[in-house]
mmCIF file of C-alpha atoms in Angstrom:
data_model
loop_
_atom_site.group_PDB
_atom_site.id
_atom_site.type_symbol
_atom_site.label_atom_id
_atom_site.label_comp_id
_atom_site.label_asym_id
_atom_site.label_seq_id
_atom_site.Cartn_x
_atom_site.Cartn_y
_atom_site.Cartn_z
ATOM 1 C CA MET S 1 7.509 23.600 -23.837
ATOM 2 C CA ARG S 2 4.246 22.073 -25.098
ATOM 3 C CA LYS S 3 5.674 18.560 -24.784
ATOM 4 C CA LEU S 4 6.662 19.198 -21.144
ATOM 5 C CA THR S 5 3.236 20.646 -20.344
ATOM 6 C CA LEU S 6 1.459 17.619 -21.835
ATOM 7 C CA LEU S 7 3.760 15.209 -20.011
ATOM 8 C CA GLY S 8 3.241 17.092 -16.763
ATOM 9 C CA ALA S 9 -0.532 17.008 -17.212
ATOM 10 C CA LEU S 10 -0.538 13.270 -17.885
ATOM 11 C CA LEU S 11 1.632 12.575 -14.838
ATOM 12 C CA ALA S 12 -0.563 14.807 -12.693
ATOM 13 C CA LEU S 13 -3.678 12.882 -13.680
ATOM 14 C CA PHE S 14 -2.523 9.300 -13.768
ATOM 15 C CA ALA S 15 0.657 7.354 -13.074
ATOM 16 C CA LEU S 16 1.429 3.678 -13.523
ATOM 17 C CA GLY S 17 4.006 1.772 -11.574
ATOM 18 C CA LEU S 18 5.318 1.512 -8.071
ATOM 19 C CA SER S 19 8.779 0.918 -6.808
ATOM 20 C CA ALA S 20 9.266 1.111 -3.091
ATOM 21 C CA LEU S 21 11.525 0.189 -0.228
ATOM 22 C CA VAL S 22 9.816 0.353 3.163
ATOM 23 C CA ALA S 23 10.937 -0.855 6.584
ATOM 24 C CA CYS S 24 9.250 -0.745 10.010
ATOM 25 C CA GLY S 25 12.297 -1.115 12.236
ATOM 26 C CA GLY S 26 13.318 -3.912 14.526
ATOM 27 C CA ASP S 27 14.475 -7.359 13.478
ATOM 28 C CA ASP S 28 13.429 -8.400 9.954
ATOM 29 C CA ASP S 29 13.331 -12.015 11.166
ATOM 30 C CA ASP S 30 11.025 -11.265 14.089
ATOM 31 C CA ASP S 31 7.772 -13.058 13.337
ATOM 32 C CA ALA S 32 6.211 -12.255 16.702
ATOM 33 C CA ALA S 33 2.729 -10.830 16.359
ATOM 34 C CA PRO S 34 1.708 -7.843 18.519
ATOM 35 C CA PHE S 35 -1.709 -9.309 19.363
ATOM 36 C CA PRO S 36 -2.602 -12.678 20.914
ATOM 37 C CA GLY S 37 -3.494 -15.158 18.189
ATOM 38 C CA SER S 38 -2.649 -12.741 15.393
ATOM 39 C CA ASP S 39 -0.559 -15.352 13.629
ATOM 40 C CA ASP S 40 -3.541 -17.734 13.574
ATOM 41 C CA GLN S 41 -5.346 -17.721 10.228
ATOM 42 C CA SER S 42 -8.400 -19.569 9.000
ATOM 43 C CA SER S 43 -9.150 -20.508 5.431
ATOM 44 C CA SER S 44 -12.221 -19.909 3.353
ATOM 45 C CA GLY S 45 -12.894 -23.647 3.169
ATOM 46 C CA ASP S 46 -15.819 -25.291 4.979
ATOM 47 C CA ASP S 47 -17.191 -22.771 7.444
ATOM 48 C CA ASP S 48 -17.653 -23.876 11.032
ATOM 49 C CA ASP S 49 -20.451 -22.450 13.148
ATOM 50 C CA ASP S 50 -18.065 -19.849 14.567
ATOM 51 C CA GLY S 51 -17.095 -18.567 11.096
ATOM 52 C CA THR S 52 -13.684 -20.204 11.069
ATOM 53 C CA SER S 53 -12.285 -23.345 9.540
ATOM 54 C CA ASP S 54 -9.025 -25.276 9.354
ATOM 55 C CA ASP S 55 -5.792 -23.360 9.930
ATOM 56 C CA GLN S 56 -4.057 -22.247 6.764
ATOM 57 C CA ASP S 57 -0.562 -20.986 6.150
ATOM 58 C CA SER S 58 -0.316 -17.748 4.229
ATOM 59 C CA ASP S 59 1.272 -17.897 0.788
ATOM 60 C CA ASP S 60 3.655 -15.099 1.756
ATOM 61 C CA ASP S 61 6.836 -17.231 1.774
ATOM 62 C CA ASP S 62 8.143 -15.962 -1.553
ATOM 63 C CA GLY S 63 11.500 -14.781 -0.168
ATOM 64 C CA ASP S 64 13.012 -11.315 -0.086
ATOM 65 C CA SER S 65 11.411 -8.732 -2.312
ATOM 66 C CA ASP S 66 12.592 -5.618 -4.095
ATOM 67 C CA GLY S 67 9.717 -3.196 -3.470
ATOM 68 C CA PHE S 68 8.852 -2.709 0.207
ATOM 69 C CA ASP S 69 11.109 -3.756 3.064
ATOM 70 C CA PHE S 70 9.505 -3.335 6.468
ATOM 71 C CA GLY S 71 12.254 -3.512 9.078
ATOM 72 C CA THR S 72 14.681 -0.584 8.797
ATOM 73 C CA GLY S 73 12.423 2.420 9.356
ATOM 74 C CA THR S 74 12.297 3.981 5.872
ATOM 75 C CA ALA S 75 10.082 3.945 2.800
ATOM 76 C CA SER S 76 10.819 4.866 -0.799
ATOM 77 C CA VAL S 77 8.033 5.092 -3.375
ATOM 78 C CA THR S 78 8.602 5.938 -7.044
ATOM 79 C CA ILE S 79 5.620 7.159 -9.064
ATOM 80 C CA GLY S 80 6.417 8.049 -12.657
ATOM 81 C CA ASP S 81 9.801 9.786 -12.522
ATOM 82 C CA LYS S 82 9.337 11.121 -8.963
ATOM 83 C CA THR S 83 10.824 9.228 -6.003
ATOM 84 C CA TYR S 84 9.490 9.924 -2.522
ATOM 85 C CA GLU S 85 11.446 8.982 0.637
ATOM 86 C CA PHE S 86 9.703 8.519 4.018
ATOM 87 C CA ASP S 87 10.792 8.013 7.627
ATOM 88 C CA LEU S 88 8.967 5.236 9.482
ATOM 89 C CA SER S 89 11.187 5.239 12.569
ATOM 90 C CA THR S 90 9.911 8.203 14.623
ATOM 91 C CA ASP S 91 7.165 8.445 17.244
ATOM 92 C CA PHE S 92 4.911 10.236 14.757
ATOM 93 C CA VAL S 93 4.437 7.267 12.441
ATOM 94 C CA VAL S 94 2.749 3.889 12.230
ATOM 95 C CA CYS S 95 4.526 0.800 10.962
ATOM 96 C CA ARG S 96 3.379 -2.509 12.385
ATOM 97 C CA ASP S 97 2.018 -5.979 11.845
ATOM 98 C CA VAL S 98 -1.762 -6.080 12.251
ATOM 99 C CA PHE S 99 -2.983 -9.681 12.270
ATOM 100 C CA GLY S 100 -0.623 -10.603 9.436
ATOM 101 C CA ALA S 101 -1.077 -7.399 7.422
ATOM 102 C CA ILE S 102 1.324 -4.461 7.278
ATOM 103 C CA GLN S 103 0.057 -1.013 8.238
ATOM 104 C CA ALA S 104 2.483 1.850 7.631
ATOM 105 C CA ALA S 105 2.370 5.647 7.553
ATOM 106 C CA GLY S 106 5.043 8.305 7.791
ATOM 107 C CA PRO S 107 6.344 11.739 6.771
ATOM 108 C CA SER S 108 8.870 12.725 4.118
ATOM 109 C CA VAL S 109 12.509 12.369 5.224
ATOM 110 C CA ASP S 110 13.369 15.840 3.885
ATOM 111 C CA GLY S 111 10.690 17.643 5.907
ATOM 112 C CA ASP S 112 8.472 18.452 2.914
ATOM 113 C CA ASP S 113 4.705 18.354 3.388
ATOM 114 C CA VAL S 114 4.460 14.833 1.915
ATOM 115 C CA THR S 115 3.050 11.775 3.712
ATOM 116 C CA PHE S 116 2.857 8.043 2.995
ATOM 117 C CA ASP S 117 0.146 5.566 4.004
ATOM 118 C CA ALA S 118 -0.064 1.844 3.175
ATOM 119 C CA TRP S 119 -2.103 -1.238 4.026
ATOM 120 C CA ILE S 120 -0.612 -4.505 2.752
ATOM 121 C CA PRO S 121 -2.531 -7.672 3.725
ATOM 122 C CA PRO S 122 -1.250 -11.194 3.086
ATOM 123 C CA THR S 123 -1.303 -12.010 -0.631
ATOM 124 C CA ASP S 124 -4.060 -14.562 -0.009
ATOM 125 C CA TRP S 125 -6.285 -11.987 1.724
ATOM 126 C CA GLU S 126 -9.274 -12.726 -0.514
ATOM 127 C CA SER S 127 -9.344 -16.391 0.560
ATOM 128 C CA TYR S 128 -10.602 -15.590 4.063
ATOM 129 C CA SER S 129 -14.358 -16.082 4.378
ATOM 130 C CA ASP S 130 -14.615 -13.695 7.332
ATOM 131 C CA ASN S 131 -13.527 -10.622 5.293
ATOM 132 C CA ARG S 132 -10.832 -9.802 7.856
ATOM 133 C CA TYR S 133 -8.697 -7.851 5.367
ATOM 134 C CA ASP S 134 -9.382 -4.781 3.260
ATOM 135 C CA PRO S 135 -7.796 -4.736 -0.208
ATOM 136 C CA PRO S 136 -4.161 -3.587 -0.365
ATOM 137 C CA ASN S 137 -3.709 0.149 -0.860
ATOM 138 C CA ILE S 138 -1.065 2.854 -0.875
ATOM 139 C CA SER S 139 -1.341 6.635 -0.965
ATOM 140 C CA VAL S 140 1.221 9.425 -1.192
ATOM 141 C CA GLU S 141 -0.139 12.864 -0.311
ATOM 142 C CA ASP S 142 2.159 15.528 -1.767
ATOM 143 C CA ASP S 143 0.889 18.952 -0.682
ATOM 144 C CA VAL S 144 4.029 20.578 -2.097
ATOM 145 C CA ASN S 145 2.905 19.694 -5.647
ATOM 146 C CA ASN S 146 -0.829 19.561 -4.800
ATOM 147 C CA VAL S 147 -1.263 15.865 -5.695
ATOM 148 C CA LYS S 148 -2.486 12.829 -3.789
ATOM 149 C CA TRP S 149 -1.431 9.602 -5.498
ATOM 150 C CA VAL S 150 -3.831 6.792 -4.587
ATOM 151 C CA ALA S 151 -3.678 3.096 -5.454
ATOM 152 C CA ASP S 152 -6.851 1.830 -3.763
ATOM 153 C CA PRO S 153 -9.759 -0.095 -5.332
ATOM 154 C CA GLY S 154 -11.964 0.891 -2.380
ATOM 155 C CA ARG S 155 -11.898 4.574 -3.355
ATOM 156 C CA SER S 156 -14.320 3.929 -6.243
ATOM 157 C CA GLU S 157 -16.911 2.849 -3.649
ATOM 158 C CA ILE S 158 -16.460 6.076 -1.686
ATOM 159 C CA LEU S 159 -15.905 8.747 -4.343
ATOM 160 C CA GLU S 160 -18.171 9.010 -7.362
ATOM 161 C CA ASN S 161 -16.353 8.680 -10.715
ATOM 162 C CA PHE S 162 -13.139 7.476 -9.070
ATOM 163 C CA PRO S 163 -11.420 5.202 -11.627
ATOM 164 C CA GLU S 164 -11.536 1.511 -10.776
ATOM 165 C CA GLU S 165 -8.020 1.206 -12.228
ATOM 166 C CA SER S 166 -6.642 2.691 -8.987
ATOM 167 C CA ARG S 167 -5.196 -0.365 -7.264
ATOM 168 C CA ILE S 168 -2.150 -2.373 -6.334
ATOM 169 C CA ASP S 169 -1.809 -4.485 -9.477
ATOM 170 C CA SER S 170 0.413 -7.204 -8.038
ATOM 171 C CA TYR S 171 2.586 -7.727 -4.989
ATOM 172 C CA ASP S 172 4.561 -10.251 -2.996
ATOM 173 C CA LYS S 173 4.685 -10.221 0.795
ATOM 174 C CA ASP S 174 7.008 -12.125 3.105
ATOM 175 C CA GLY S 175 6.416 -11.337 6.756
ATOM 176 C CA LEU S 176 7.137 -7.634 7.100
ATOM 177 C CA LYS S 177 8.495 -7.326 3.553
ATOM 178 C CA ALA S 178 6.500 -6.642 0.399
ATOM 179 C CA SER S 179 7.039 -5.465 -3.176
ATOM 180 C CA GLY S 180 4.806 -4.844 -6.140
ATOM 181 C CA THR S 181 3.358 -2.620 -8.827
ATOM 182 C CA ALA S 182 0.388 -0.282 -8.654
ATOM 183 C CA THR S 183 -1.786 2.019 -10.728
ATOM 184 C CA PHE S 184 -2.052 5.432 -9.083
ATOM 185 C CA VAL S 185 -4.703 8.109 -9.591
ATOM 186 C CA ASP S 186 -4.318 11.731 -8.480
ATOM 187 C CA GLU S 187 -7.283 12.085 -6.135
ATOM 188 C CA TYR S 188 -6.867 15.867 -5.893
ATOM 189 C CA ALA S 189 -7.281 16.192 -9.684
ATOM 190 C CA LEU S 190 -10.537 14.254 -9.521
ATOM 191 C CA LEU S 191 -11.803 16.395 -6.653
ATOM 192 C CA ARG S 192 -11.048 19.496 -8.758
ATOM 193 C CA GLY S 193 -13.257 18.037 -11.504
ATOM 194 C CA ASP S 194 -10.520 16.786 -13.844
ATOM 195 C CA ALA S 195 -11.155 13.387 -15.436
ATOM 196 C CA PRO S 196 -7.946 11.359 -15.818
ATOM 197 C CA GLU S 197 -7.391 9.109 -18.780
ATOM 198 C CA SER S 198 -6.504 5.469 -18.310
ATOM 199 C CA VAL S 199 -2.796 4.817 -18.940
#
């Protein structure tokens, strides 16, 4: 019993690893952007007076990936030994291309009070001198188990004492497909005053 309690406490405070399958719906091969010029990108090279420079292709041509798959209307995220499944195909969700980044949010497929939210920019997002992209982030808010798993380096700028380890560690993105690993922190535990250990 003590071993289970300790394991449960560690998982409730900090989890490492992400495995996901996510899909927005529509044709996986559809590269059309929803906004005029949204497939135009500028590099962080020599800045012109207007803040842009030569066109640059994104480095997101790495082929199909195992983690996220935006195109079929579902998402699956595994944190520790818990797998969450989400529906991204209803009117109550967001799953779209936003100037080359993927924005997705949706509810649990089984009707539980669990929601998913993700922002996945191109893998070369830091190379843009105009700061057009926020860092990649994912959160899973599980009100059934009173946890909110967050992988977001920006949270440490907003919430005092939020561990900087909370982030997407690595990912690949190909159009509306992405996969990767992340370090999650239970934001609810921190808000209750618990201090998670680094795992």
